[in-house]
Amino acid sequence: MNEHKLSDAKRRNNKKYDDLNMSQIGIKAKKEEIEKCKDYAQKLEITPSKFALKSMLYCINNNITFDKEEK
């Protein structure tokens, strides 16, 4: 098995880039809703995180709003 290992310098550079340019958000939702999203993302062959990000950006770019009050 040919494992790809990053050099220490590359690993430090990646961390520095991430620290400067990346961030995270999180949600709390019902387990059934999370599983539904995970299953759908898997069907699309993307990670749940990528599915969430792409979905949010799609809504922003297409001015999709959710006018109903959250329950």
Short mmCIF file of N, CA, C and O in Angstrom, two decimals:
data_model
loop_
_atom_site.label_atom_id
_atom_site.label_comp_id
_atom_site.label_asym_id
_atom_site.label_seq_id
_atom_site.Cartn_x
_atom_site.Cartn_y
_atom_site.Cartn_z
N MET A 1 0.84 -1.18 0.00
CA MET A 1 0.00 0.00 0.00
C MET A 1 0.88 1.24 0.00
O MET A 1 1.78 1.38 0.80
N ASN A 2 0.63 2.15 -0.90
CA ASN A 2 1.42 3.37 -1.03
C ASN A 2 0.71 4.51 -0.32
O ASN A 2 -0.21 5.11 -0.86
N GLU A 3 1.12 4.79 0.91
CA GLU A 3 0.50 5.87 1.67
C GLU A 3 1.18 7.18 1.34
O GLU A 3 2.39 7.27 1.28
N HIS A 4 0.37 8.20 1.12
CA HIS A 4 0.90 9.53 0.82
C HIS A 4 1.09 10.26 2.15
O HIS A 4 0.14 10.50 2.87
N LYS A 5 2.31 10.59 2.47
CA LYS A 5 2.60 11.29 3.71
C LYS A 5 3.11 12.68 3.39
O LYS A 5 3.96 12.86 2.54
N LEU A 6 2.55 13.66 4.10
CA LEU A 6 2.97 15.04 3.91
C LEU A 6 4.21 15.33 4.74
O LEU A 6 4.35 14.83 5.85
N SER A 7 5.07 16.16 4.20
CA SER A 7 6.23 16.58 4.97
C SER A 7 5.75 17.49 6.10
O SER A 7 4.66 18.06 6.04
N ASP A 8 6.57 17.64 7.12
CA ASP A 8 6.22 18.52 8.24
C ASP A 8 6.01 19.95 7.77
O ASP A 8 5.10 20.65 8.23
N ALA A 9 6.84 20.40 6.83
CA ALA A 9 6.72 21.77 6.32
C ALA A 9 5.38 21.96 5.60
O ALA A 9 4.71 22.97 5.78
N LYS A 10 4.98 20.99 4.79
CA LYS A 10 3.71 21.07 4.07
C LYS A 10 2.54 21.05 5.05
O LYS A 10 1.57 21.79 4.91
N ARG A 11 2.64 20.20 6.07
CA ARG A 11 1.59 20.10 7.09
C ARG A 11 1.45 21.43 7.83
O ARG A 11 0.34 21.92 8.05
N ARG A 12 2.58 22.06 8.17
CA ARG A 12 2.54 23.37 8.85
C ARG A 12 1.94 24.43 7.93
O ARG A 12 1.15 25.26 8.37
N ASN A 13 2.30 24.40 6.66
CA ASN A 13 1.77 25.35 5.69
C ASN A 13 0.25 25.18 5.53
O ASN A 13 -0.48 26.17 5.47
N ASN A 14 -0.21 23.93 5.46
CA ASN A 14 -1.65 23.67 5.36
C ASN A 14 -2.39 24.19 6.58
O ASN A 14 -3.46 24.80 6.46
N LYS A 15 -1.83 23.97 7.76
CA LYS A 15 -2.47 24.44 8.99
C LYS A 15 -2.52 25.96 9.02
O LYS A 15 -3.54 26.55 9.38
N LYS A 16 -1.43 26.60 8.62
CA LYS A 16 -1.39 28.06 8.59
C LYS A 16 -2.44 28.60 7.63
O LYS A 16 -3.18 29.54 7.96
N TYR A 17 -2.56 27.99 6.45
CA TYR A 17 -3.57 28.41 5.48
C TYR A 17 -4.98 28.25 6.08
O TYR A 17 -5.81 29.16 6.00
N ASP A 18 -5.23 27.07 6.66
CA ASP A 18 -6.55 26.82 7.25
C ASP A 18 -6.86 27.81 8.36
O ASP A 18 -7.99 28.32 8.44
N ASP A 19 -5.90 28.10 9.21
CA ASP A 19 -6.12 29.04 10.32
C ASP A 19 -6.47 30.43 9.80
O ASP A 19 -7.27 31.13 10.42
N LEU A 20 -5.89 30.83 8.68
CA LEU A 20 -6.13 32.16 8.13
C LEU A 20 -7.39 32.24 7.26
O LEU A 20 -8.01 33.29 7.17
N ASN A 21 -7.76 31.14 6.60
CA ASN A 21 -8.78 31.20 5.56
C ASN A 21 -10.02 30.34 5.77
O ASN A 21 -10.97 30.46 5.00
N MET A 22 -10.02 29.50 6.76
CA MET A 22 -11.13 28.57 6.92
C MET A 22 -11.82 28.80 8.27
O MET A 22 -11.21 29.31 9.20
N SER A 23 -13.09 28.42 8.32
CA SER A 23 -13.87 28.52 9.55
C SER A 23 -14.91 27.42 9.53
O SER A 23 -15.06 26.71 8.54
N GLN A 24 -15.66 27.30 10.62
CA GLN A 24 -16.67 26.25 10.72
C GLN A 24 -17.96 26.82 11.27
O GLN A 24 -17.95 27.80 12.01
N ILE A 25 -19.06 26.18 10.89
CA ILE A 25 -20.34 26.43 11.53
C ILE A 25 -20.93 25.07 11.88
O ILE A 25 -20.54 24.05 11.32
N GLY A 26 -21.85 25.05 12.79
CA GLY A 26 -22.47 23.79 13.17
C GLY A 26 -23.95 23.98 13.43
O GLY A 26 -24.43 25.10 13.61
N ILE A 27 -24.67 22.88 13.43
CA ILE A 27 -26.09 22.94 13.71
C ILE A 27 -26.45 21.85 14.71
O ILE A 27 -25.72 20.87 14.86
N LYS A 28 -27.58 22.05 15.35
CA LYS A 28 -28.14 21.03 16.21
C LYS A 28 -29.50 20.70 15.61
O LYS A 28 -30.31 21.60 15.37
N ALA A 29 -29.73 19.43 15.31
CA ALA A 29 -30.98 19.03 14.67
C ALA A 29 -31.38 17.64 15.15
O ALA A 29 -30.58 16.93 15.76
N LYS A 30 -32.61 17.29 14.86
CA LYS A 30 -33.10 15.96 15.23
C LYS A 30 -32.30 14.90 14.48
O LYS A 30 -31.91 15.09 13.33
N LYS A 31 -32.08 13.78 15.15
CA LYS A 31 -31.29 12.70 14.57
C LYS A 31 -31.86 12.24 13.23
O LYS A 31 -31.11 11.97 12.30
N GLU A 32 -33.19 12.19 13.14
CA GLU A 32 -33.82 11.73 11.89
C GLU A 32 -33.49 12.69 10.74
O GLU A 32 -33.25 12.26 9.60
N GLU A 33 -33.49 13.99 11.03
CA GLU A 33 -33.17 14.98 9.99
C GLU A 33 -31.71 14.87 9.56
O GLU A 33 -31.40 14.96 8.37
N ILE A 34 -30.84 14.68 10.54
CA ILE A 34 -29.41 14.54 10.24
C ILE A 34 -29.17 13.31 9.38
O ILE A 34 -28.44 13.35 8.39
N GLU A 35 -29.78 12.20 9.75
CA GLU A 35 -29.61 10.97 8.98
C GLU A 35 -30.15 11.12 7.56
O GLU A 35 -29.54 10.64 6.60
N LYS A 36 -31.27 11.81 7.40
CA LYS A 36 -31.84 12.06 6.08
C LYS A 36 -30.85 12.85 5.22
O LYS A 36 -30.63 12.53 4.05
N CYS A 37 -30.23 13.88 5.81
CA CYS A 37 -29.24 14.69 5.08
C CYS A 37 -27.99 13.88 4.75
O CYS A 37 -27.45 13.98 3.64
N LYS A 38 -27.53 13.10 5.70
CA LYS A 38 -26.35 12.26 5.47
C LYS A 38 -26.59 11.26 4.34
O LYS A 38 -25.75 11.04 3.48
N ASP A 39 -27.77 10.64 4.38
CA ASP A 39 -28.11 9.65 3.34
C ASP A 39 -28.17 10.30 1.96
O ASP A 39 -27.67 9.75 0.98
N TYR A 40 -28.75 11.48 1.90
CA TYR A 40 -28.86 12.18 0.61
C TYR A 40 -27.48 12.59 0.10
O TYR A 40 -27.17 12.41 -1.08
N ALA A 41 -26.65 13.10 0.99
CA ALA A 41 -25.28 13.48 0.60
C ALA A 41 -24.53 12.26 0.08
O ALA A 41 -23.80 12.36 -0.92
N GLN A 42 -24.71 11.13 0.73
CA GLN A 42 -24.03 9.91 0.29
C GLN A 42 -24.48 9.52 -1.11
O GLN A 42 -23.67 9.11 -1.94
N LYS A 43 -25.77 9.67 -1.41
CA LYS A 43 -26.27 9.38 -2.76
C LYS A 43 -25.63 10.30 -3.79
O LYS A 43 -25.42 9.92 -4.94
N LEU A 44 -25.33 11.53 -3.39
CA LEU A 44 -24.67 12.49 -4.27
C LEU A 44 -23.16 12.28 -4.34
O LEU A 44 -22.46 12.96 -5.09
N GLU A 45 -22.66 11.37 -3.49
CA GLU A 45 -21.23 11.06 -3.39
C GLU A 45 -20.41 12.27 -2.95
O GLU A 45 -19.32 12.54 -3.47
N ILE A 46 -20.98 13.03 -1.98
CA ILE A 46 -20.26 14.13 -1.35
C ILE A 46 -20.42 13.99 0.16
O ILE A 46 -21.29 13.25 0.63
N THR A 47 -19.61 14.71 0.90
CA THR A 47 -19.71 14.65 2.35
C THR A 47 -20.93 15.45 2.81
O THR A 47 -21.38 16.37 2.11
N PRO A 48 -21.46 15.14 3.99
CA PRO A 48 -22.55 15.93 4.52
C PRO A 48 -22.17 17.41 4.67
O PRO A 48 -23.00 18.29 4.44
N SER A 49 -20.93 17.69 5.02
CA SER A 49 -20.48 19.08 5.16
C SER A 49 -20.52 19.80 3.82
O SER A 49 -20.97 20.95 3.74
N LYS A 50 -20.05 19.15 2.78
CA LYS A 50 -20.07 19.77 1.45
C LYS A 50 -21.51 19.95 0.98
O LYS A 50 -21.85 20.97 0.38
N PHE A 51 -22.38 18.99 1.26
CA PHE A 51 -23.79 19.11 0.90
C PHE A 51 -24.42 20.30 1.62
O PHE A 51 -25.13 21.10 1.01
N ALA A 52 -24.13 20.45 2.92
CA ALA A 52 -24.68 21.57 3.68
C ALA A 52 -24.19 22.91 3.13
O ALA A 52 -24.98 23.84 2.93
N LEU A 53 -22.90 23.01 2.86
CA LEU A 53 -22.35 24.26 2.34
C LEU A 53 -22.94 24.60 0.98
O LEU A 53 -23.39 25.73 0.75
N LYS A 54 -22.97 23.62 0.07
CA LYS A 54 -23.51 23.87 -1.26
C LYS A 54 -24.99 24.25 -1.19
O LYS A 54 -25.45 25.12 -1.94
N SER A 55 -25.73 23.63 -0.29
CA SER A 55 -27.15 23.95 -0.13
C SER A 55 -27.34 25.37 0.38
O SER A 55 -28.19 26.12 -0.13
N MET A 56 -26.56 25.76 1.37
CA MET A 56 -26.66 27.12 1.91
C MET A 56 -26.28 28.16 0.86
O MET A 56 -26.96 29.17 0.68
N LEU A 57 -25.19 27.91 0.14
CA LEU A 57 -24.77 28.86 -0.89
C LEU A 57 -25.79 28.95 -2.03
O LEU A 57 -26.03 30.03 -2.57
N TYR A 58 -26.41 27.82 -2.37
CA TYR A 58 -27.46 27.83 -3.39
C TYR A 58 -28.61 28.74 -2.94
O TYR A 58 -29.11 29.55 -3.74
N CYS A 59 -29.02 28.61 -1.70
CA CYS A 59 -30.11 29.45 -1.18
C CYS A 59 -29.71 30.92 -1.19
O CYS A 59 -30.51 31.78 -1.58
N ILE A 60 -28.51 31.22 -0.80
CA ILE A 60 -28.04 32.61 -0.81
C ILE A 60 -28.01 33.15 -2.23
O ILE A 60 -28.54 34.23 -2.51
N ASN A 61 -27.41 32.41 -3.14
CA ASN A 61 -27.26 32.86 -4.52
C ASN A 61 -28.58 32.99 -5.26
O ASN A 61 -28.69 33.74 -6.23
N ASN A 62 -29.59 32.26 -4.82
CA ASN A 62 -30.90 32.29 -5.47
C ASN A 62 -31.95 33.01 -4.63
O ASN A 62 -33.14 32.88 -4.90
N ASN A 63 -31.49 33.73 -3.62
CA ASN A 63 -32.37 34.53 -2.75
C ASN A 63 -33.54 33.72 -2.21
O ASN A 63 -34.68 34.18 -2.19
N ILE A 64 -33.25 32.52 -1.79
CA ILE A 64 -34.28 31.66 -1.19
C ILE A 64 -34.32 31.98 0.30
O ILE A 64 -33.32 31.88 1.01
N THR A 65 -35.49 32.39 0.75
CA THR A 65 -35.66 32.76 2.16
C THR A 65 -36.67 31.82 2.82
O THR A 65 -37.47 31.17 2.15
N PHE A 66 -36.62 31.80 4.10
CA PHE A 66 -37.51 30.98 4.88
C PHE A 66 -38.29 31.91 5.79
O PHE A 66 -37.85 32.24 6.89
N ASP A 67 -39.44 32.35 5.31
CA ASP A 67 -40.21 33.38 5.99
C ASP A 67 -41.02 32.86 7.17
O ASP A 67 -41.47 33.65 7.99
N LYS A 68 -41.21 31.56 7.25
CA LYS A 68 -41.99 31.02 8.37
C LYS A 68 -41.16 31.02 9.64
O LYS A 68 -39.94 30.83 9.61
N GLU A 69 -41.84 31.23 10.74
CA GLU A 69 -41.17 31.25 12.05
C GLU A 69 -40.72 29.83 12.39
O GLU A 69 -41.46 28.86 12.18
N GLU A 70 -39.52 29.70 12.92
CA GLU A 70 -39.02 28.37 13.32
C GLU A 70 -39.78 27.86 14.51
O GLU A 70 -40.21 28.62 15.37
N LYS A 71 -39.96 26.55 14.56
CA LYS A 71 -40.68 25.92 15.69
C LYS A 71 -39.69 25.28 16.62
O LYS A 71 -38.68 24.84 16.30
#
